[in-house]
């Protein structure tokens, strides 16, 4: 703020025309939103993810809230089995850590004392709803964020992995 009759110094004019608080919005593609997800360091590629990277989300569905292992899930109908699958692919990471107001760079890439990091993604509105659901029902989902190659933007088709998968596809590994 420059007050009437105040002497104007060059230092008072720095940053005129810049919008430091809006830098993240300039990184968002038109019609996209920023949504954040907290991930433990072990579940986000060991801390290797940086702003600008592309990642995939893998989710394990835990119909009983976790600990299903595989044995108990075998007697449940397939839609209720514990299973793991890629749920979102090729998400752009806008920033890591907590956003600091007025920071002209990116968020501070810090890890909390609990060993977790906040990841912020640029996504369309439908994908934001999927991420919000995964966060809201955390007791039903266990998430991992995997780092993609810089050169890879392909979407892969995979099948869910459940307890039965190991016994039907990896038989030789369980021979006694």
C-alpha atoms as a PDB file:
ATOM      1  CA  UNK A   1       0.000   0.000   0.000  1.00  0.00           C
ATOM      2  CA  UNK A   2       1.264   3.452  -0.923  1.00  0.00           C
ATOM      3  CA  UNK A   3      -0.328   6.220   1.086  1.00  0.00           C
ATOM      4  CA  UNK A   4      -1.016   9.824  -0.098  1.00  0.00           C
ATOM      5  CA  UNK A   5       2.057  12.101   0.131  1.00  0.00           C
ATOM      6  CA  UNK A   6       4.303   9.115   0.894  1.00  0.00           C
ATOM      7  CA  UNK A   7       7.701   8.980  -0.813  1.00  0.00           C
ATOM      8  CA  UNK A   8       7.635   6.193  -3.374  1.00  0.00           C
ATOM      9  CA  UNK A   9      10.683   3.935  -3.331  1.00  0.00           C
ATOM     10  CA  UNK A  10      11.630   1.421  -6.053  1.00  0.00           C
ATOM     11  CA  UNK A  11      11.246  -1.425  -3.539  1.00  0.00           C
ATOM     12  CA  UNK A  12       7.540  -0.551  -3.237  1.00  0.00           C
ATOM     13  CA  UNK A  13       7.006  -1.283  -6.926  1.00  0.00           C
ATOM     14  CA  UNK A  14       8.378  -4.808  -7.132  1.00  0.00           C
ATOM     15  CA  UNK A  15       5.842  -7.367  -8.149  1.00  0.00           C
ATOM     16  CA  UNK A  16       3.442  -4.894  -9.763  1.00  0.00           C
ATOM     17  CA  UNK A  17       1.411  -6.725 -12.325  1.00  0.00           C
ATOM     18  CA  UNK A  18       2.381 -10.157 -11.035  1.00  0.00           C
ATOM     19  CA  UNK A  19      -0.174 -12.460  -9.523  1.00  0.00           C
ATOM     20  CA  UNK A  20       1.941 -14.591  -7.213  1.00  0.00           C
ATOM     21  CA  UNK A  21      -1.104 -16.022  -5.437  1.00  0.00           C
ATOM     22  CA  UNK A  22      -2.511 -17.274  -8.756  1.00  0.00           C
ATOM     23  CA  UNK A  23       0.524 -19.094 -10.157  1.00  0.00           C
ATOM     24  CA  UNK A  24      -1.034 -22.529  -9.722  1.00  0.00           C
ATOM     25  CA  UNK A  25      -4.072 -21.514 -11.780  1.00  0.00           C
ATOM     26  CA  UNK A  26      -1.865 -20.700 -14.738  1.00  0.00           C
ATOM     27  CA  UNK A  27      -0.586 -24.297 -14.642  1.00  0.00           C
ATOM     28  CA  UNK A  28      -4.092 -25.767 -14.848  1.00  0.00           C
ATOM     29  CA  UNK A  29      -5.436 -26.658 -18.277  1.00  0.00           C
ATOM     30  CA  UNK A  30      -8.730 -24.952 -19.109  1.00  0.00           C
ATOM     31  CA  UNK A  31     -11.704 -26.696 -17.414  1.00  0.00           C
ATOM     32  CA  UNK A  32      -9.460 -28.678 -15.020  1.00  0.00           C
ATOM     33  CA  UNK A  33      -9.301 -28.409 -11.237  1.00  0.00           C
ATOM     34  CA  UNK A  34      -6.599 -29.033  -8.644  1.00  0.00           C
ATOM     35  CA  UNK A  35      -7.277 -31.781  -6.115  1.00  0.00           C
ATOM     36  CA  UNK A  36      -4.967 -33.032  -3.373  1.00  0.00           C
ATOM     37  CA  UNK A  37      -4.354 -36.452  -1.933  1.00  0.00           C
ATOM     38  CA  UNK A  38      -2.201 -37.379   1.036  1.00  0.00           C
ATOM     39  CA  UNK A  39       0.013 -40.410   0.526  1.00  0.00           C
ATOM     40  CA  UNK A  40       2.545 -42.062   2.766  1.00  0.00           C
ATOM     41  CA  UNK A  41       6.105 -41.875   1.507  1.00  0.00           C
ATOM     42  CA  UNK A  42       6.223 -45.643   1.073  1.00  0.00           C
ATOM     43  CA  UNK A  43       3.032 -45.504  -1.047  1.00  0.00           C
ATOM     44  CA  UNK A  44       4.207 -42.675  -3.293  1.00  0.00           C
ATOM     45  CA  UNK A  45       7.284 -44.166  -4.925  1.00  0.00           C
ATOM     46  CA  UNK A  46       9.496 -43.620  -1.910  1.00  0.00           C
ATOM     47  CA  UNK A  47       9.504 -39.846  -2.261  1.00  0.00           C
ATOM     48  CA  UNK A  48      10.746 -39.834  -5.883  1.00  0.00           C
ATOM     49  CA  UNK A  49       7.727 -37.912  -7.229  1.00  0.00           C
ATOM     50  CA  UNK A  50       8.230 -34.239  -8.080  1.00  0.00           C
ATOM     51  CA  UNK A  51       6.049 -31.436  -9.431  1.00  0.00           C
ATOM     52  CA  UNK A  52       5.541 -31.861 -13.177  1.00  0.00           C
ATOM     53  CA  UNK A  53       5.708 -35.679 -13.061  1.00  0.00           C
ATOM     54  CA  UNK A  54       2.943 -37.964 -14.271  1.00  0.00           C
ATOM     55  CA  UNK A  55       1.680 -40.702 -11.968  1.00  0.00           C
ATOM     56  CA  UNK A  56      -0.873 -43.507 -11.781  1.00  0.00           C
ATOM     57  CA  UNK A  57      -3.086 -44.394  -8.818  1.00  0.00           C
ATOM     58  CA  UNK A  58      -3.376 -48.036  -7.807  1.00  0.00           C
ATOM     59  CA  UNK A  59      -6.133 -48.897  -5.343  1.00  0.00           C
ATOM     60  CA  UNK A  60      -6.751 -52.052  -3.378  1.00  0.00           C
ATOM     61  CA  UNK A  61     -10.432 -52.502  -2.596  1.00  0.00           C
ATOM     62  CA  UNK A  62     -10.955 -53.771   0.935  1.00  0.00           C
ATOM     63  CA  UNK A  63     -14.680 -54.653   1.235  1.00  0.00           C
ATOM     64  CA  UNK A  64     -14.403 -55.483   4.928  1.00  0.00           C
ATOM     65  CA  UNK A  65     -12.275 -52.443   5.742  1.00  0.00           C
ATOM     66  CA  UNK A  66      -8.946 -54.197   5.331  1.00  0.00           C
ATOM     67  CA  UNK A  67      -7.103 -57.289   6.370  1.00  0.00           C
ATOM     68  CA  UNK A  68      -9.008 -59.588   3.965  1.00  0.00           C
ATOM     69  CA  UNK A  69      -5.710 -61.045   2.840  1.00  0.00           C
ATOM     70  CA  UNK A  70      -7.010 -63.273   0.098  1.00  0.00           C
ATOM     71  CA  UNK A  71      -8.174 -66.408   1.836  1.00  0.00           C
ATOM     72  CA  UNK A  72     -11.410 -64.961   3.222  1.00  0.00           C
ATOM     73  CA  UNK A  73     -12.155 -63.103   0.002  1.00  0.00           C
ATOM     74  CA  UNK A  74     -12.182 -66.311  -2.050  1.00  0.00           C
ATOM     75  CA  UNK A  75     -15.629 -67.323  -0.774  1.00  0.00           C
ATOM     76  CA  UNK A  76     -17.161 -63.910  -1.481  1.00  0.00           C
ATOM     77  CA  UNK A  77     -18.798 -63.058  -4.824  1.00  0.00           C
ATOM     78  CA  UNK A  78     -16.213 -61.530  -7.197  1.00  0.00           C
ATOM     79  CA  UNK A  79     -17.595 -57.990  -6.783  1.00  0.00           C
ATOM     80  CA  UNK A  80     -16.963 -58.209  -3.010  1.00  0.00           C
ATOM     81  CA  UNK A  81     -13.454 -59.694  -3.136  1.00  0.00           C
ATOM     82  CA  UNK A  82     -10.384 -57.866  -1.980  1.00  0.00           C
ATOM     83  CA  UNK A  83      -8.700 -56.823  -5.223  1.00  0.00           C
ATOM     84  CA  UNK A  84      -6.135 -54.405  -6.610  1.00  0.00           C
ATOM     85  CA  UNK A  85      -6.358 -52.401  -9.838  1.00  0.00           C
ATOM     86  CA  UNK A  86      -5.113 -49.264 -11.577  1.00  0.00           C
ATOM     87  CA  UNK A  87      -7.915 -46.753 -11.022  1.00  0.00           C
ATOM     88  CA  UNK A  88      -6.464 -43.565 -12.577  1.00  0.00           C
ATOM     89  CA  UNK A  89      -3.611 -43.205 -15.035  1.00  0.00           C
ATOM     90  CA  UNK A  90      -1.389 -40.388 -16.287  1.00  0.00           C
ATOM     91  CA  UNK A  91      -2.242 -37.755 -13.666  1.00  0.00           C
ATOM     92  CA  UNK A  92      -0.158 -34.572 -13.770  1.00  0.00           C
ATOM     93  CA  UNK A  93       1.383 -33.617 -10.408  1.00  0.00           C
ATOM     94  CA  UNK A  94       1.105 -29.859  -9.866  1.00  0.00           C
ATOM     95  CA  UNK A  95       2.868 -29.720  -6.515  1.00  0.00           C
ATOM     96  CA  UNK A  96       4.007 -31.642  -3.467  1.00  0.00           C
ATOM     97  CA  UNK A  97       3.555 -30.611   0.117  1.00  0.00           C
ATOM     98  CA  UNK A  98       1.413 -27.854   1.530  1.00  0.00           C
ATOM     99  CA  UNK A  99       0.791 -24.778  -0.605  1.00  0.00           C
ATOM    100  CA  UNK A 100       2.228 -21.647   0.964  1.00  0.00           C
ATOM    101  CA  UNK A 101       0.244 -18.475   0.148  1.00  0.00           C
ATOM    102  CA  UNK A 102       2.346 -15.990  -1.784  1.00  0.00           C
ATOM    103  CA  UNK A 103       4.915 -18.605  -2.763  1.00  0.00           C
ATOM    104  CA  UNK A 104       5.807 -17.842  -6.378  1.00  0.00           C
ATOM    105  CA  UNK A 105       7.305 -21.243  -7.072  1.00  0.00           C
ATOM    106  CA  UNK A 106       5.468 -24.421  -6.155  1.00  0.00           C
ATOM    107  CA  UNK A 107       4.332 -25.852  -2.883  1.00  0.00           C
ATOM    108  CA  UNK A 108       6.954 -26.700  -0.326  1.00  0.00           C
ATOM    109  CA  UNK A 109       8.007 -30.284  -0.900  1.00  0.00           C
ATOM    110  CA  UNK A 110       8.118 -31.296   2.709  1.00  0.00           C
ATOM    111  CA  UNK A 111       7.276 -34.552   4.359  1.00  0.00           C
ATOM    112  CA  UNK A 112       5.243 -34.406   7.528  1.00  0.00           C
ATOM    113  CA  UNK A 113       6.395 -36.091  10.705  1.00  0.00           C
ATOM    114  CA  UNK A 114       3.953 -38.909   9.932  1.00  0.00           C
ATOM    115  CA  UNK A 115       5.924 -39.814   6.798  1.00  0.00           C
ATOM    116  CA  UNK A 116       3.308 -38.594   4.353  1.00  0.00           C
ATOM    117  CA  UNK A 117       3.239 -36.088   1.517  1.00  0.00           C
ATOM    118  CA  UNK A 118       0.423 -34.029   0.012  1.00  0.00           C
ATOM    119  CA  UNK A 119       0.225 -34.504  -3.764  1.00  0.00           C
ATOM    120  CA  UNK A 120      -1.829 -32.018  -5.814  1.00  0.00           C
ATOM    121  CA  UNK A 121      -3.034 -33.082  -9.274  1.00  0.00           C
ATOM    122  CA  UNK A 122      -4.499 -31.253 -12.278  1.00  0.00           C
ATOM    123  CA  UNK A 123      -7.575 -33.284 -13.297  1.00  0.00           C
ATOM    124  CA  UNK A 124     -10.975 -32.942 -14.934  1.00  0.00           C
ATOM    125  CA  UNK A 125     -14.084 -32.711 -12.743  1.00  0.00           C
ATOM    126  CA  UNK A 126     -15.030 -36.405 -13.022  1.00  0.00           C
ATOM    127  CA  UNK A 127     -11.534 -37.543 -11.999  1.00  0.00           C
ATOM    128  CA  UNK A 128     -11.660 -35.131  -9.045  1.00  0.00           C
ATOM    129  CA  UNK A 129     -14.811 -36.948  -7.869  1.00  0.00           C
ATOM    130  CA  UNK A 130     -13.054 -40.324  -8.104  1.00  0.00           C
ATOM    131  CA  UNK A 131     -10.121 -39.030  -6.029  1.00  0.00           C
ATOM    132  CA  UNK A 132     -12.517 -37.516  -3.494  1.00  0.00           C
ATOM    133  CA  UNK A 133     -14.332 -40.862  -3.156  1.00  0.00           C
ATOM    134  CA  UNK A 134     -11.027 -42.665  -2.572  1.00  0.00           C
ATOM    135  CA  UNK A 135     -10.215 -40.131   0.170  1.00  0.00           C
ATOM    136  CA  UNK A 136     -13.676 -40.152   1.796  1.00  0.00           C
ATOM    137  CA  UNK A 137     -13.829 -43.940   2.055  1.00  0.00           C
ATOM    138  CA  UNK A 138     -10.208 -44.525   3.041  1.00  0.00           C
ATOM    139  CA  UNK A 139     -11.176 -47.539   5.152  1.00  0.00           C
ATOM    140  CA  UNK A 140     -12.324 -49.303   1.975  1.00  0.00           C
ATOM    141  CA  UNK A 141      -9.316 -48.398  -0.170  1.00  0.00           C
ATOM    142  CA  UNK A 142      -5.555 -48.637   0.207  1.00  0.00           C
ATOM    143  CA  UNK A 143      -3.813 -46.365  -2.306  1.00  0.00           C
ATOM    144  CA  UNK A 144      -0.411 -46.266  -3.948  1.00  0.00           C
ATOM    145  CA  UNK A 145       0.888 -43.588  -6.297  1.00  0.00           C
ATOM    146  CA  UNK A 146       3.328 -44.901  -8.904  1.00  0.00           C
ATOM    147  CA  UNK A 147       5.701 -42.722 -10.901  1.00  0.00           C
ATOM    148  CA  UNK A 148       5.480 -42.946 -14.694  1.00  0.00           C
ATOM    149  CA  UNK A 149       8.291 -42.594 -17.194  1.00  0.00           C
ATOM    150  CA  UNK A 150       8.654 -39.091 -18.597  1.00  0.00           C
ATOM    151  CA  UNK A 151       8.090 -40.543 -22.082  1.00  0.00           C
ATOM    152  CA  UNK A 152       4.968 -42.562 -21.222  1.00  0.00           C
ATOM    153  CA  UNK A 153       1.437 -41.225 -21.558  1.00  0.00           C
ATOM    154  CA  UNK A 154      -0.192 -44.483 -22.650  1.00  0.00           C
ATOM    155  CA  UNK A 155      -3.268 -45.766 -20.820  1.00  0.00           C
ATOM    156  CA  UNK A 156      -2.900 -49.456 -20.002  1.00  0.00           C
ATOM    157  CA  UNK A 157      -5.679 -52.034 -19.754  1.00  0.00           C
ATOM    158  CA  UNK A 158      -5.145 -54.369 -16.828  1.00  0.00           C
ATOM    159  CA  UNK A 159      -7.248 -56.882 -14.948  1.00  0.00           C
ATOM    160  CA  UNK A 160      -7.776 -56.745 -11.184  1.00  0.00           C
ATOM    161  CA  UNK A 161      -5.510 -58.862  -9.024  1.00  0.00           C
ATOM    162  CA  UNK A 162      -7.144 -60.748  -6.144  1.00  0.00           C
ATOM    163  CA  UNK A 163      -6.230 -63.757  -4.016  1.00  0.00           C
ATOM    164  CA  UNK A 164      -7.364 -66.197  -6.710  1.00  0.00           C
ATOM    165  CA  UNK A 165      -5.007 -64.594  -9.248  1.00  0.00           C
ATOM    166  CA  UNK A 166      -1.929 -65.839  -7.422  1.00  0.00           C
ATOM    167  CA  UNK A 167      -3.167 -69.432  -7.410  1.00  0.00           C
ATOM    168  CA  UNK A 168      -4.391 -69.461 -11.015  1.00  0.00           C
ATOM    169  CA  UNK A 169      -1.536 -67.507 -12.669  1.00  0.00           C
ATOM    170  CA  UNK A 170       1.480 -68.186 -10.455  1.00  0.00           C
ATOM    171  CA  UNK A 171       1.003 -71.886  -9.675  1.00  0.00           C
ATOM    172  CA  UNK A 172       4.663 -72.790  -9.994  1.00  0.00           C
ATOM    173  CA  UNK A 173       5.600 -70.312  -7.279  1.00  0.00           C
ATOM    174  CA  UNK A 174       3.512 -72.181  -4.686  1.00  0.00           C
ATOM    175  CA  UNK A 175       4.798 -75.717  -5.292  1.00  0.00           C
ATOM    176  CA  UNK A 176       5.875 -77.385  -2.053  1.00  0.00           C
END
